[in-house]
XYZ file of N, CA and C in Angstrom:
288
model
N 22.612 -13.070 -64.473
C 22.910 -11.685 -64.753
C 23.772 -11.569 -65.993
N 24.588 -12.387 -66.269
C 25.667 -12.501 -67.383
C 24.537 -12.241 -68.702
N 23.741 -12.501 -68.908
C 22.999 -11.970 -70.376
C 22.100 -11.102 -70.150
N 21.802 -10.955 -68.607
C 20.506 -9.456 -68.569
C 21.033 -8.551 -69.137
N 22.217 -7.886 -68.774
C 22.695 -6.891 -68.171
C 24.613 -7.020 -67.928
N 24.828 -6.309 -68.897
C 26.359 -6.008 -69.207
C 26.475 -5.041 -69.188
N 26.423 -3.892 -69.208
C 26.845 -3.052 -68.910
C 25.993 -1.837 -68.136
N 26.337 -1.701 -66.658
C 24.813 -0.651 -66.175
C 24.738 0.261 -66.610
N 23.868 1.414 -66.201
C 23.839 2.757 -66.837
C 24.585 3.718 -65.440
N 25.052 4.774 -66.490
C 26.147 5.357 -65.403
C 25.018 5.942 -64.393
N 24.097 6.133 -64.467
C 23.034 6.389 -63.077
C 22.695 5.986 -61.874
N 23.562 4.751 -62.392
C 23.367 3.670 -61.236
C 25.024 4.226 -60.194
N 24.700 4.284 -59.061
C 25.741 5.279 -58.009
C 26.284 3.882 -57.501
N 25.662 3.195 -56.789
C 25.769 1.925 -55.791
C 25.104 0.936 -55.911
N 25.063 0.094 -55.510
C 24.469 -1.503 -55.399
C 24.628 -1.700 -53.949
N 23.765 -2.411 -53.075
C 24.296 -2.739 -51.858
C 23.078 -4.044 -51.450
N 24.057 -4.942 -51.318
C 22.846 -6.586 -51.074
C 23.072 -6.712 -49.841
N 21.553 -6.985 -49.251
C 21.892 -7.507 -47.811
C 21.023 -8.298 -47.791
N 21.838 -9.483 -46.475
C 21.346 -11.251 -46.359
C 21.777 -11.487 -45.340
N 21.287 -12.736 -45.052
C 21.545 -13.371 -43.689
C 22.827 -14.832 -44.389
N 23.767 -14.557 -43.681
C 24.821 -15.014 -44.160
C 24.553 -17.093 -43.905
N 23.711 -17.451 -43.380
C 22.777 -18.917 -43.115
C 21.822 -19.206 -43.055
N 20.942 -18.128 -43.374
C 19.229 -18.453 -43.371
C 19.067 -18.970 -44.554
N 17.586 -19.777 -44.413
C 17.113 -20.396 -46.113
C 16.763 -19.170 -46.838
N 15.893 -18.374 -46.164
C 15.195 -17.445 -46.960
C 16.315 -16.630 -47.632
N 17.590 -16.698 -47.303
C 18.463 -15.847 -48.449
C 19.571 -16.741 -49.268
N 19.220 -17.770 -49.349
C 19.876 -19.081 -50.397
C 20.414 -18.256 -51.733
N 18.639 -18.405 -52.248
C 18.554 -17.516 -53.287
C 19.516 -16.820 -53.891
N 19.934 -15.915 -53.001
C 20.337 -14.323 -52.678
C 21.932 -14.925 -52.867
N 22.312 -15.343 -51.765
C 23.473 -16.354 -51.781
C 24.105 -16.591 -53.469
N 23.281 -17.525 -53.586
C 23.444 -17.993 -54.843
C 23.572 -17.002 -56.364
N 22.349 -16.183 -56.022
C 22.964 -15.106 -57.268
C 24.444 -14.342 -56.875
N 24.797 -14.128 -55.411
C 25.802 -13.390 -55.644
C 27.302 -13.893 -55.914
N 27.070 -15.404 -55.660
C 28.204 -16.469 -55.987
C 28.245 -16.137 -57.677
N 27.389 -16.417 -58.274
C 27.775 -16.000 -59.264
C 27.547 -15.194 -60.493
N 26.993 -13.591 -59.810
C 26.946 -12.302 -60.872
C 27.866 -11.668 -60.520
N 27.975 -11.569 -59.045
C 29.005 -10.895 -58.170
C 30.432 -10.380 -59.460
N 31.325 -11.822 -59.942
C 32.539 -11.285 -60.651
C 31.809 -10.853 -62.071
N 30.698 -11.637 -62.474
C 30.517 -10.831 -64.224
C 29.907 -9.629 -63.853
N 29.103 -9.007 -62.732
C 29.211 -8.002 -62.558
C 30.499 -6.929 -62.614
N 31.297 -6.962 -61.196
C 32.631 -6.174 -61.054
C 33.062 -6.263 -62.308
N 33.389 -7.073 -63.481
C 34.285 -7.355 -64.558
C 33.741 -6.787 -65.583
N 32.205 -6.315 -65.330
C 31.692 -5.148 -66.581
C 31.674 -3.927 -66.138
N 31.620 -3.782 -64.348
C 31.178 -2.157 -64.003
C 32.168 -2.440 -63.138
N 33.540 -1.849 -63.247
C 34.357 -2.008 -62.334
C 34.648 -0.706 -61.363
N 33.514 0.367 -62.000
C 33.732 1.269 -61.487
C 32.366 1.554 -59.904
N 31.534 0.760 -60.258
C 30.031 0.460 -59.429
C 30.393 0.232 -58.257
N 30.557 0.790 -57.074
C 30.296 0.041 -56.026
C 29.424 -1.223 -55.936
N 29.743 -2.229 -54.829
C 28.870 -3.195 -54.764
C 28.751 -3.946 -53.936
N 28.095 -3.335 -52.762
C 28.740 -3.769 -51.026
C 27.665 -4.911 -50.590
N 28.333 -6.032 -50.529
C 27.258 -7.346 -49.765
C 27.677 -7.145 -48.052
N 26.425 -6.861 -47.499
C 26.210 -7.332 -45.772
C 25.650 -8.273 -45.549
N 25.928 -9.402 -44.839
C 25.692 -10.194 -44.335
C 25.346 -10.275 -42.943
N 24.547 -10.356 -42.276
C 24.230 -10.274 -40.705
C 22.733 -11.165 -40.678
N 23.018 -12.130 -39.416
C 22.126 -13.177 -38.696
C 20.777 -12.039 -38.470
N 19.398 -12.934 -39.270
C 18.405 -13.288 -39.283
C 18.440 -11.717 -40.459
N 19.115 -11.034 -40.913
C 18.800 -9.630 -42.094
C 17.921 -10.387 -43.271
N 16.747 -9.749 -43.236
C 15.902 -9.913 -44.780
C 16.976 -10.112 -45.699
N 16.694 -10.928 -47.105
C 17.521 -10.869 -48.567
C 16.777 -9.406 -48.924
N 17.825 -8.309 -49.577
C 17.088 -6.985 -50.114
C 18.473 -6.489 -51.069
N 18.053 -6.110 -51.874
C 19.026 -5.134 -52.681
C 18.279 -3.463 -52.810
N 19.559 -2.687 -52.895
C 19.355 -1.325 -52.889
C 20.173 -0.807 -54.017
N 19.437 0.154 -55.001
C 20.030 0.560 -55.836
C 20.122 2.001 -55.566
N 21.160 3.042 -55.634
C 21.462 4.342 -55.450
C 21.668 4.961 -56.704
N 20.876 5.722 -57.163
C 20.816 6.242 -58.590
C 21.360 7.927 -58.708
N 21.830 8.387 -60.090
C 22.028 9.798 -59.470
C 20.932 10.608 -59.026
N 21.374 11.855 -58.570
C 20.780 12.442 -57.562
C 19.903 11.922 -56.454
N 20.461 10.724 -55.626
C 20.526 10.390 -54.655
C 19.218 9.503 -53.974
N 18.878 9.099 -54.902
C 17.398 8.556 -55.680
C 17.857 7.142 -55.027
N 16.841 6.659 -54.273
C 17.242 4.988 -53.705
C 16.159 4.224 -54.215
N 16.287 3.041 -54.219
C 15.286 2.171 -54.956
C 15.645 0.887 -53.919
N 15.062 -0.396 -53.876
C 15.127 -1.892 -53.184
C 13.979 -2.737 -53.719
N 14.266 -3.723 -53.367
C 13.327 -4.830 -53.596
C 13.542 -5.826 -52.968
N 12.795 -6.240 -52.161
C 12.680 -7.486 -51.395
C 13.161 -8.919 -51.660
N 13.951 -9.774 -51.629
C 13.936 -10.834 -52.258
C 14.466 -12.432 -51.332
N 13.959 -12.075 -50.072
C 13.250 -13.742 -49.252
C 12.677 -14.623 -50.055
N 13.297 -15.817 -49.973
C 12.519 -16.563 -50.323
C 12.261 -17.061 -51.750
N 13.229 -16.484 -52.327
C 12.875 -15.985 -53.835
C 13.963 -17.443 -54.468
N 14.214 -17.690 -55.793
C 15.380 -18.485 -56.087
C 16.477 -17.730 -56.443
N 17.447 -18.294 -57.026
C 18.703 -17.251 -57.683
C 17.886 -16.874 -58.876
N 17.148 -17.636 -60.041
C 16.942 -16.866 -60.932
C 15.399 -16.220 -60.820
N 14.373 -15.968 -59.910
C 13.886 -14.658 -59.514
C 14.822 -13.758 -58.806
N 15.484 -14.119 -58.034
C 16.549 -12.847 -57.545
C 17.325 -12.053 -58.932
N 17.568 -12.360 -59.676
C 18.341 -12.295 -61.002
C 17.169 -11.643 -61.881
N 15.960 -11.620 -61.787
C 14.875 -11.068 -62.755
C 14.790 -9.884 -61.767
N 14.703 -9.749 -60.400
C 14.131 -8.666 -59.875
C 14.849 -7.646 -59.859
N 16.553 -8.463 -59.367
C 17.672 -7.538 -59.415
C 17.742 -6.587 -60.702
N 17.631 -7.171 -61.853
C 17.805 -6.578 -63.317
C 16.616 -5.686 -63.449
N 15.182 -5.853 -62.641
C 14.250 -4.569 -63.040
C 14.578 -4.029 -62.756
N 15.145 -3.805 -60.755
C 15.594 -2.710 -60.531
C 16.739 -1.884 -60.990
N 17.518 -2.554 -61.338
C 18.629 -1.916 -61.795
C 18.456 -0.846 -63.412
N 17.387 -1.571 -64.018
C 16.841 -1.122 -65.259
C 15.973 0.097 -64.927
N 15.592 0.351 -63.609
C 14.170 1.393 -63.595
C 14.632 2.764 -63.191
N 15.985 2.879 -63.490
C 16.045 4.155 -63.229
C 15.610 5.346 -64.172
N 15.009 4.741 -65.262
C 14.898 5.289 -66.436
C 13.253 5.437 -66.213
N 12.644 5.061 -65.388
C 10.829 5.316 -65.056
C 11.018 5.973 -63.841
């Protein structure tokens, strides 16, 4: 995430990742949030950015855009850097 994406667009309301805090299928997921998690907060310190963790939860991110506009994308199974390509479309598509 550190070179996708520095600074979001103020459209973006929330972020909210959810994973299974020991499953394989959210490694991935895991792994990107070990480390976008702080170069995130440290560019958008104003973004919400709530990780849930709960036994056997799909890997999914949700983006909350203004006017109340939700977006997600699936990401089981995926690595950290497809989680990191998908995360950044969505976060980019508020503009389509």
């Amino acid at each position: 995430m550190a070179s996708a994406i520095k600074k979001l667009s103020p459209a973006i309301k929330e972020i909210r990742v959810l994973m299974c805090q020991t499953g394989q299928a959210s490694a991935g997921t895991r792994q990107f949030i070990q480390t976008a998690y702080p170069y995130l907060k440290k560019h958008n310190p104003d973004v919400p950015v709530l990780i849930r963790e709960a036994q056997g939860t799909p890997a999914r991110v949700f983006a909350r855009f203004e006017r109340g506009v939700e977006k997600h994308v699936e990401l089981d199974n995926l690595s950290s850097a497809d989680v990191q390509s998908k995360v950044t479309r969505l976060l980019e598509s508020h503009s389509s």
